[in-house]
PDB file of C-alpha atoms in Angstrom:
ATOM      1  CA  ASP A   1      51.571 -41.455  22.452  1.00 66.00           C
ATOM      2  CA  ALA A   2      54.490 -39.203  23.760  1.00 81.00           C
ATOM      3  CA  GLY A   3      56.878 -39.564  20.660  1.00 95.00           C
ATOM      4  CA  VAL A   4      60.485 -40.611  21.068  1.00 97.00           C
ATOM      5  CA  ILE A   5      61.788 -39.969  24.949  1.00 98.00           C
ATOM      6  CA  GLN A   6      65.434 -39.880  25.379  1.00 98.00           C
ATOM      7  CA  SER A   7      66.623 -39.396  28.640  1.00 97.00           C
ATOM      8  CA  PRO A   8      68.886 -37.589  30.226  1.00 98.00           C
ATOM      9  CA  ARG A   9      68.732 -34.619  28.510  1.00 97.00           C
ATOM     10  CA  HIS A  10      72.320 -32.705  28.733  1.00 98.00           C
ATOM     11  CA  GLU A  11      75.041 -35.022  30.207  1.00 97.00           C
ATOM     12  CA  VAL A  12      78.067 -33.187  31.282  1.00 98.00           C
ATOM     13  CA  THR A  13      80.983 -35.857  32.436  1.00 97.00           C
ATOM     14  CA  GLU A  14      84.813 -36.193  32.243  1.00 97.00           C
ATOM     15  CA  MET A  15      87.033 -37.141  29.850  1.00 97.00           C
ATOM     16  CA  GLY A  16      87.409 -41.115  30.392  1.00 97.00           C
ATOM     17  CA  GLN A  17      84.370 -41.790  32.106  1.00 98.00           C
ATOM     18  CA  GLU A  18      81.611 -44.080  31.010  1.00 97.00           C
ATOM     19  CA  VAL A  19      78.725 -42.045  29.156  1.00 98.00           C
ATOM     20  CA  THR A  20      74.988 -44.215  29.211  1.00 98.00           C
ATOM     21  CA  LEU A  21      72.657 -42.202  26.321  1.00 98.00           C
ATOM     22  CA  ARG A  22      68.882 -44.243  26.493  1.00 98.00           C
ATOM     23  CA  CYS A  23      66.063 -44.151  23.841  1.00 98.00           C
ATOM     24  CA  LYS A  24      62.754 -45.374  24.074  1.00 98.00           C
ATOM     25  CA  PRO A  25      61.232 -45.610  20.763  1.00 98.00           C
ATOM     26  CA  ILE A  26      57.782 -44.765  19.592  1.00 97.00           C
ATOM     27  CA  SER A  27      55.346 -48.122  20.209  1.00 96.00           C
ATOM     28  CA  GLY A  28      54.868 -50.249  17.396  1.00 94.00           C
ATOM     29  CA  HIS A  29      58.037 -48.803  15.394  1.00 95.00           C
ATOM     30  CA  ASN A  30      59.874 -51.896  14.017  1.00 94.00           C
ATOM     31  CA  SER A  31      63.297 -49.597  13.356  1.00 94.00           C
ATOM     32  CA  LEU A  32      65.564 -47.882  15.278  1.00 96.00           C
ATOM     33  CA  PHE A  33      68.504 -44.421  15.078  1.00 96.00           C
ATOM     34  CA  TRP A  34      70.786 -43.167  16.677  1.00 97.00           C
ATOM     35  CA  TYR A  35      72.799 -40.151  14.966  1.00 97.00           C
ATOM     36  CA  ARG A  36      74.859 -37.711  15.916  1.00 97.00           C
ATOM     37  CA  GLN A  37      75.110 -34.002  15.656  1.00 97.00           C
ATOM     38  CA  THR A  38      77.759 -31.029  15.416  1.00 95.00           C
ATOM     39  CA  MET A  39      78.282 -28.185  14.136  1.00 91.00           C
ATOM     40  CA  MET A  40      81.274 -29.423  11.763  1.00 89.00           C
ATOM     41  CA  ARG A  41      79.468 -32.865  10.255  1.00 90.00           C
ATOM     42  CA  GLY A  42      76.029 -32.253  10.680  1.00 91.00           C
ATOM     43  CA  LEU A  43      74.156 -35.081  11.566  1.00 94.00           C
ATOM     44  CA  GLU A  44      75.755 -38.831  11.410  1.00 94.00           C
ATOM     45  CA  LEU A  45      73.840 -42.114  11.009  1.00 94.00           C
ATOM     46  CA  LEU A  46      75.958 -44.096  14.027  1.00 96.00           C
ATOM     47  CA  ILE A  47      74.082 -46.575  14.215  1.00 96.00           C
ATOM     48  CA  TYR A  48      70.526 -48.421  13.016  1.00 94.00           C
ATOM     49  CA  PHE A  49      68.156 -51.011  14.140  1.00 95.00           C
ATOM     50  CA  ASN A  50      65.461 -53.351  12.138  1.00 92.00           C
ATOM     51  CA  ASN A  51      62.942 -55.425  14.883  1.00 94.00           C
ATOM     52  CA  ASN A  52      65.818 -55.345  17.595  1.00 95.00           C
ATOM     53  CA  VAL A  53      68.739 -56.424  15.573  1.00 95.00           C
ATOM     54  CA  PRO A  54      71.785 -54.332  14.047  1.00 95.00           C
ATOM     55  CA  ILE A  55      71.741 -53.187  10.526  1.00 92.00           C
ATOM     56  CA  ASP A  56      74.230 -51.572   9.794  1.00 91.00           C
ATOM     57  CA  ASP A  57      76.969 -49.260  12.272  1.00 91.00           C
ATOM     58  CA  SER A  58      79.294 -48.248   9.768  1.00 90.00           C
ATOM     59  CA  GLY A  59      78.536 -45.318  11.372  1.00 91.00           C
ATOM     60  CA  MET A  60      79.901 -45.866  14.861  1.00 94.00           C
ATOM     61  CA  PRO A  61      83.289 -43.476  15.181  1.00 87.00           C
ATOM     62  CA  GLU A  62      85.454 -46.186  17.366  1.00 86.00           C
ATOM     63  CA  ASP A  63      85.059 -49.363  19.531  1.00 91.00           C
ATOM     64  CA  ARG A  64      84.687 -46.613  22.212  1.00 96.00           C
ATOM     65  CA  PHE A  65      80.929 -46.791  20.818  1.00 97.00           C
ATOM     66  CA  SER A  66      78.529 -49.145  21.224  1.00 97.00           C
ATOM     67  CA  ALA A  67      74.875 -49.668  21.223  1.00 98.00           C
ATOM     68  CA  LYS A  68      71.879 -51.833  22.070  1.00 97.00           C
ATOM     69  CA  MET A  69      68.645 -52.566  22.218  1.00 98.00           C
ATOM     70  CA  PRO A  70      67.685 -55.681  23.933  1.00 97.00           C
ATOM     71  CA  ASN A  71      63.660 -55.345  23.282  1.00 96.00           C
ATOM     72  CA  ALA A  72      61.501 -52.924  21.393  1.00 95.00           C
ATOM     73  CA  SER A  73      61.014 -50.496  23.590  1.00 96.00           C
ATOM     74  CA  PHE A  74      64.395 -49.770  24.511  1.00 97.00           C
ATOM     75  CA  SER A  75      68.255 -49.051  23.474  1.00 98.00           C
ATOM     76  CA  THR A  76      71.418 -47.876  25.232  1.00 98.00           C
ATOM     77  CA  LEU A  77      74.163 -46.203  23.326  1.00 98.00           C
ATOM     78  CA  LYS A  78      77.282 -46.070  24.954  1.00 98.00           C
ATOM     79  CA  ILE A  79      80.477 -44.645  25.230  1.00 97.00           C
ATOM     80  CA  GLN A  80      83.531 -45.967  27.071  1.00 97.00           C
ATOM     81  CA  PRO A  81      85.695 -44.082  27.382  1.00 96.00           C
ATOM     82  CA  SER A  82      84.253 -40.500  26.691  1.00 97.00           C
ATOM     83  CA  GLU A  83      86.278 -37.970  24.969  1.00 97.00           C
ATOM     84  CA  PRO A  84      86.334 -34.085  24.544  1.00 97.00           C
ATOM     85  CA  ARG A  85      85.373 -34.699  21.021  1.00 96.00           C
ATOM     86  CA  ASP A  86      82.738 -36.785  21.792  1.00 97.00           C
ATOM     87  CA  SER A  87      80.666 -33.813  22.491  1.00 97.00           C
ATOM     88  CA  ALA A  88      77.823 -33.504  20.097  1.00 98.00           C
ATOM     89  CA  VAL A  89      73.096 -33.369  20.371  1.00 98.00           C
ATOM     90  CA  TYR A  90      73.183 -36.822  20.122  1.00 98.00           C
ATOM     91  CA  PHE A  91      69.738 -37.974  18.240  1.00 98.00           C
ATOM     92  CA  CYS A  92      67.128 -41.327  18.570  1.00 98.00           C
ATOM     93  CA  ALA A  93      64.387 -41.672  15.859  1.00 97.00           C
ATOM     94  CA  SER A  94      62.018 -44.402  15.121  1.00 96.00           C
ATOM     95  CA  SER A  95      59.911 -45.520  12.148  1.00 94.00           C
ATOM     96  CA  PHE A  96      57.421 -47.641  11.560  1.00 92.00           C
ATOM     97  CA  TYR A  97      59.107 -49.419   7.999  1.00 85.00           C
ATOM     98  CA  THR A  98      56.995 -51.177   5.683  1.00 79.00           C
ATOM     99  CA  ALA A  99      57.220 -50.701   1.421  1.00 69.00           C
ATOM    100  CA  GLY A 100      60.388 -48.623   1.000  1.00 63.00           C
ATOM    101  CA  VAL A 101      58.958 -45.597   3.068  1.00 70.00           C
ATOM    102  CA  THR A 102      59.910 -44.602   6.318  1.00 76.00           C
ATOM    103  CA  GLU A 103      59.161 -41.907   8.620  1.00 87.00           C
ATOM    104  CA  ALA A 104      61.453 -40.914  11.407  1.00 93.00           C
ATOM    105  CA  PHE A 105      60.127 -39.472  13.903  1.00 95.00           C
ATOM    106  CA  PHE A 106      63.235 -37.847  16.482  1.00 97.00           C
ATOM    107  CA  GLY A 107      63.099 -37.968  20.457  1.00 98.00           C
ATOM    108  CA  GLN A 108      64.812 -34.697  21.985  1.00 97.00           C
ATOM    109  CA  GLY A 109      68.179 -35.003  21.970  1.00 98.00           C
ATOM    110  CA  THR A 110      71.055 -35.176  24.304  1.00 98.00           C
ATOM    111  CA  ARG A 111      73.238 -32.679  24.855  1.00 98.00           C
ATOM    112  CA  LEU A 112      76.905 -34.490  26.527  1.00 98.00           C
ATOM    113  CA  THR A 113      79.781 -32.546  27.002  1.00 98.00           C
ATOM    114  CA  VAL A 114      82.850 -34.386  27.630  1.00 98.00           C
ATOM    115  CA  VAL A 115      85.258 -32.447  29.875  1.00 97.00           C
TER     116      VAL A 115
ATOM    117  CA  GLN B   1      81.585 -37.036  -1.619  1.00 55.00           C
ATOM    118  CA  LYS B   2      78.844 -37.131   1.162  1.00 64.00           C
ATOM    119  CA  GLU B   3      75.548 -39.208  -0.429  1.00 90.00           C
ATOM    120  CA  VAL B   4      73.521 -36.133   0.248  1.00 94.00           C
ATOM    121  CA  GLU B   5      74.882 -32.599  -0.737  1.00 95.00           C
ATOM    122  CA  GLN B   6      72.956 -29.268   0.796  1.00 95.00           C
ATOM    123  CA  ASN B   7      74.212 -25.842  -0.108  1.00 92.00           C
ATOM    124  CA  SER B   8      74.587 -24.848   3.863  1.00 90.00           C
ATOM    125  CA  GLY B   9      73.119 -21.012   3.321  1.00 89.00           C
ATOM    126  CA  PRO B  10      72.743 -19.291   5.028  1.00 95.00           C
ATOM    127  CA  LEU B  11      69.434 -18.648   2.001  1.00 96.00           C
ATOM    128  CA  SER B  12      67.998 -15.034   2.931  1.00 97.00           C
ATOM    129  CA  VAL B  13      64.771 -14.213   1.442  1.00 97.00           C
ATOM    130  CA  PRO B  14      62.465 -11.444   2.354  1.00 97.00           C
ATOM    131  CA  GLU B  15      58.821 -12.091   3.713  1.00 97.00           C
ATOM    132  CA  GLY B  16      56.136 -13.079   1.748  1.00 97.00           C
ATOM    133  CA  ALA B  17      58.619 -14.284  -1.262  1.00 97.00           C
ATOM    134  CA  ILE B  18      59.463 -18.130  -2.330  1.00 98.00           C
ATOM    135  CA  ALA B  19      62.441 -20.202  -0.662  1.00 97.00           C
ATOM    136  CA  SER B  20      63.716 -22.877  -2.869  1.00 97.00           C
ATOM    137  CA  LEU B  21      66.147 -25.547  -1.274  1.00 98.00           C
ATOM    138  CA  ASN B  22      67.851 -28.063  -3.243  1.00 97.00           C
ATOM    139  CA  CYS B  23      69.484 -31.489  -2.428  1.00 97.00           C
ATOM    140  CA  THR B  24      71.124 -33.935  -4.321  1.00 97.00           C
ATOM    141  CA  TYR B  25      72.510 -37.290  -3.846  1.00 96.00           C
ATOM    142  CA  SER B  26      74.674 -40.455  -5.053  1.00 94.00           C
ATOM    143  CA  ASP B  27      72.375 -43.649  -4.669  1.00 91.00           C
ATOM    144  CA  ARG B  28      70.534 -44.370  -7.476  1.00 90.00           C
ATOM    145  CA  GLY B  29      68.906 -47.075  -5.727  1.00 87.00           C
ATOM    146  CA  SER B  30      67.152 -44.222  -2.827  1.00 89.00           C
ATOM    147  CA  GLN B  31      63.707 -45.053  -2.840  1.00 87.00           C
ATOM    148  CA  SER B  32      61.532 -42.241  -0.863  1.00 92.00           C
ATOM    149  CA  PHE B  33      62.838 -38.485   0.409  1.00 95.00           C
ATOM    150  CA  PHE B  34      62.313 -36.926   2.991  1.00 96.00           C
ATOM    151  CA  TRP B  35      62.267 -32.920   4.007  1.00 97.00           C
ATOM    152  CA  TYR B  36      62.984 -31.600   7.894  1.00 97.00           C
ATOM    153  CA  ARG B  37      62.997 -28.269   9.056  1.00 98.00           C
ATOM    154  CA  GLN B  38      64.897 -28.038  12.483  1.00 98.00           C
ATOM    155  CA  TYR B  39      64.498 -25.030  14.818  1.00 97.00           C
ATOM    156  CA  SER B  40      67.891 -23.646  16.534  1.00 95.00           C
ATOM    157  CA  GLY B  41      68.737 -26.507  19.997  1.00 94.00           C
ATOM    158  CA  LYS B  42      65.216 -28.349  18.662  1.00 96.00           C
ATOM    159  CA  SER B  43      65.091 -31.745  17.171  1.00 97.00           C
ATOM    160  CA  PRO B  44      64.232 -32.405  13.286  1.00 97.00           C
ATOM    161  CA  GLU B  45      60.494 -32.259  12.097  1.00 96.00           C
ATOM    162  CA  LEU B  46      58.974 -34.195   9.634  1.00 95.00           C
ATOM    163  CA  ILE B  47      57.593 -31.637   7.243  1.00 95.00           C
ATOM    164  CA  MET B  48      56.819 -34.335   3.883  1.00 93.00           C
ATOM    165  CA  PHE B  49      57.796 -36.588   1.901  1.00 93.00           C
ATOM    166  CA  ILE B  50      57.818 -37.551  -1.120  1.00 95.00           C
ATOM    167  CA  TYR B  51      59.036 -41.036  -3.143  1.00 91.00           C
ATOM    168  CA  SER B  52      57.461 -40.783  -7.279  1.00 92.00           C
ATOM    169  CA  ASN B  53      59.226 -38.254  -9.697  1.00 95.00           C
ATOM    170  CA  GLY B  54      57.327 -35.106  -9.974  1.00 96.00           C
ATOM    171  CA  ASP B  55      55.809 -32.654  -7.262  1.00 96.00           C
ATOM    172  CA  LYS B  56      53.834 -33.625  -4.102  1.00 96.00           C
ATOM    173  CA  GLU B  57      52.231 -30.035  -3.265  1.00 97.00           C
ATOM    174  CA  ASP B  58      51.294 -29.458   1.099  1.00 95.00           C
ATOM    175  CA  GLY B  59      50.118 -26.286   1.972  1.00 96.00           C
ATOM    176  CA  ARG B  60      53.035 -24.041   1.247  1.00 97.00           C
ATOM    177  CA  PHE B  61      55.401 -26.703   0.765  1.00 98.00           C
ATOM    178  CA  THR B  62      56.128 -28.018  -2.355  1.00 98.00           C
ATOM    179  CA  ALA B  63      58.666 -31.328  -3.226  1.00 97.00           C
ATOM    180  CA  GLN B  64      60.022 -32.106  -6.499  1.00 97.00           C
ATOM    181  CA  LEU B  65      61.858 -35.141  -7.078  1.00 97.00           C
ATOM    182  CA  ASN B  66      63.675 -35.703 -10.167  1.00 96.00           C
ATOM    183  CA  LYS B  67      65.328 -39.407  -9.817  1.00 95.00           C
ATOM    184  CA  ALA B  68      66.784 -39.041 -13.587  1.00 95.00           C
ATOM    185  CA  SER B  69      69.008 -36.273 -12.151  1.00 95.00           C
ATOM    186  CA  GLN B  70      69.296 -37.521  -8.696  1.00 96.00           C
ATOM    187  CA  TYR B  71      67.815 -34.587  -7.291  1.00 96.00           C
ATOM    188  CA  VAL B  72      65.303 -33.163  -5.142  1.00 97.00           C
ATOM    189  CA  SER B  73      63.876 -29.747  -3.763  1.00 97.00           C
ATOM    190  CA  LEU B  74      61.861 -27.922  -1.230  1.00 98.00           C
ATOM    191  CA  LEU B  75      60.053 -24.539  -2.096  1.00 98.00           C
ATOM    192  CA  ILE B  76      58.119 -22.617   0.038  1.00 98.00           C
ATOM    193  CA  ARG B  77      55.412 -20.388  -0.684  1.00 98.00           C
ATOM    194  CA  ASP B  78      54.413 -17.234   0.835  1.00 98.00           C
ATOM    195  CA  SER B  79      57.786 -17.243   3.563  1.00 98.00           C
ATOM    196  CA  GLN B  80      57.055 -16.566   6.774  1.00 97.00           C
ATOM    197  CA  PRO B  81      59.552 -15.636   9.447  1.00 97.00           C
ATOM    198  CA  SER B  82      58.335 -18.296  11.856  1.00 97.00           C
ATOM    199  CA  ASP B  83      60.208 -20.570   8.533  1.00 98.00           C
ATOM    200  CA  SER B  84      63.491 -19.734   9.439  1.00 98.00           C
ATOM    201  CA  ALA B  85      65.448 -22.691  10.349  1.00 98.00           C
ATOM    202  CA  THR B  86      67.267 -25.272   8.999  1.00 97.00           C
ATOM    203  CA  TYR B  87      66.049 -27.233   6.855  1.00 98.00           C
ATOM    204  CA  LEU B  88      67.318 -31.120   6.264  1.00 97.00           C
ATOM    205  CA  CYS B  89      67.395 -33.299   2.902  1.00 97.00           C
ATOM    206  CA  ALA B  90      67.459 -36.540   3.998  1.00 95.00           C
ATOM    207  CA  VAL B  91      67.347 -40.046   1.813  1.00 94.00           C
ATOM    208  CA  HIS B  92      66.079 -43.539   2.432  1.00 90.00           C
ATOM    209  CA  ASN B  93      67.758 -46.815   0.881  1.00 83.00           C
ATOM    210  CA  ALA B  94      66.181 -50.202  -0.214  1.00 76.00           C
ATOM    211  CA  GLY B  95      68.231 -51.479   3.715  1.00 79.00           C
ATOM    212  CA  ASN B  96      66.036 -49.144   5.756  1.00 81.00           C
ATOM    213  CA  MET B  97      69.156 -46.111   6.357  1.00 85.00           C
ATOM    214  CA  LEU B  98      68.379 -43.091   6.368  1.00 89.00           C
ATOM    215  CA  THR B  99      70.944 -40.674   5.340  1.00 92.00           C
ATOM    216  CA  PHE B 100      71.031 -36.658   6.356  1.00 94.00           C
ATOM    217  CA  GLY B 101      71.983 -33.984   4.042  1.00 95.00           C
ATOM    218  CA  GLY B 102      74.196 -31.178   6.038  1.00 94.00           C
ATOM    219  CA  GLY B 103      71.074 -28.685   5.409  1.00 96.00           C
ATOM    220  CA  THR B 104      70.466 -25.364   4.645  1.00 97.00           C
ATOM    221  CA  ARG B 105      69.909 -22.763   7.085  1.00 97.00           C
ATOM    222  CA  LEU B 106      66.787 -20.336   5.711  1.00 98.00           C
ATOM    223  CA  MET B 107      66.216 -16.817   7.355  1.00 98.00           C
ATOM    224  CA  VAL B 108      63.373 -15.009   6.181  1.00 98.00           C
ATOM    225  CA  LYS B 109      63.633 -11.298   6.481  1.00 96.00           C
ATOM    226  CA  PRO B 110      60.061  -9.805   7.662  1.00 94.00           C
TER     227      PRO B 110
END
């Protein structure tokens, strides 16, 4: 398997524009996590899905952020409208959750810069 | 108080020494615990996990768990300059939430 695939790897956009980040989890995995990483706040969990269903989105900073998982092989994280403070590296991770243990594997991340 | 706490470091050790990284967590219902390594500009990669009290060894790495004290540690024996990275502790709860600490930056000096 190619691992977790994220696109784009880098995104530069102007404030106010819509940004869509994409993630393809590892085939067969049933859990997917979206994280945001900054120097100040570290790795923050934004939302996670089990079997394509959003379980906890309490980490989503505000209504400008939304995430979907229409099927087991694809997820999106959308920011609309984007703001400079959204600049960060966004990671997607997937795992096969069973019996209380989940080994999550990360994608390469999307470095987002909002100017 | 953050759910998973780590000293941000940097922790500096000489080559060949033992590096000791520590992590505390607040949720007593946490079930399994993970150590990830992250090189600058790269994504986190899993080193090992532990879910039972005691020690678990994998090569030069040993994870230690004490659920009563809500404490997890990672020991790296015979530290190498290539071990220089940020080490992230992650805690998994029954709801499948995986929460990370802020990470400890380790520097191994030749």
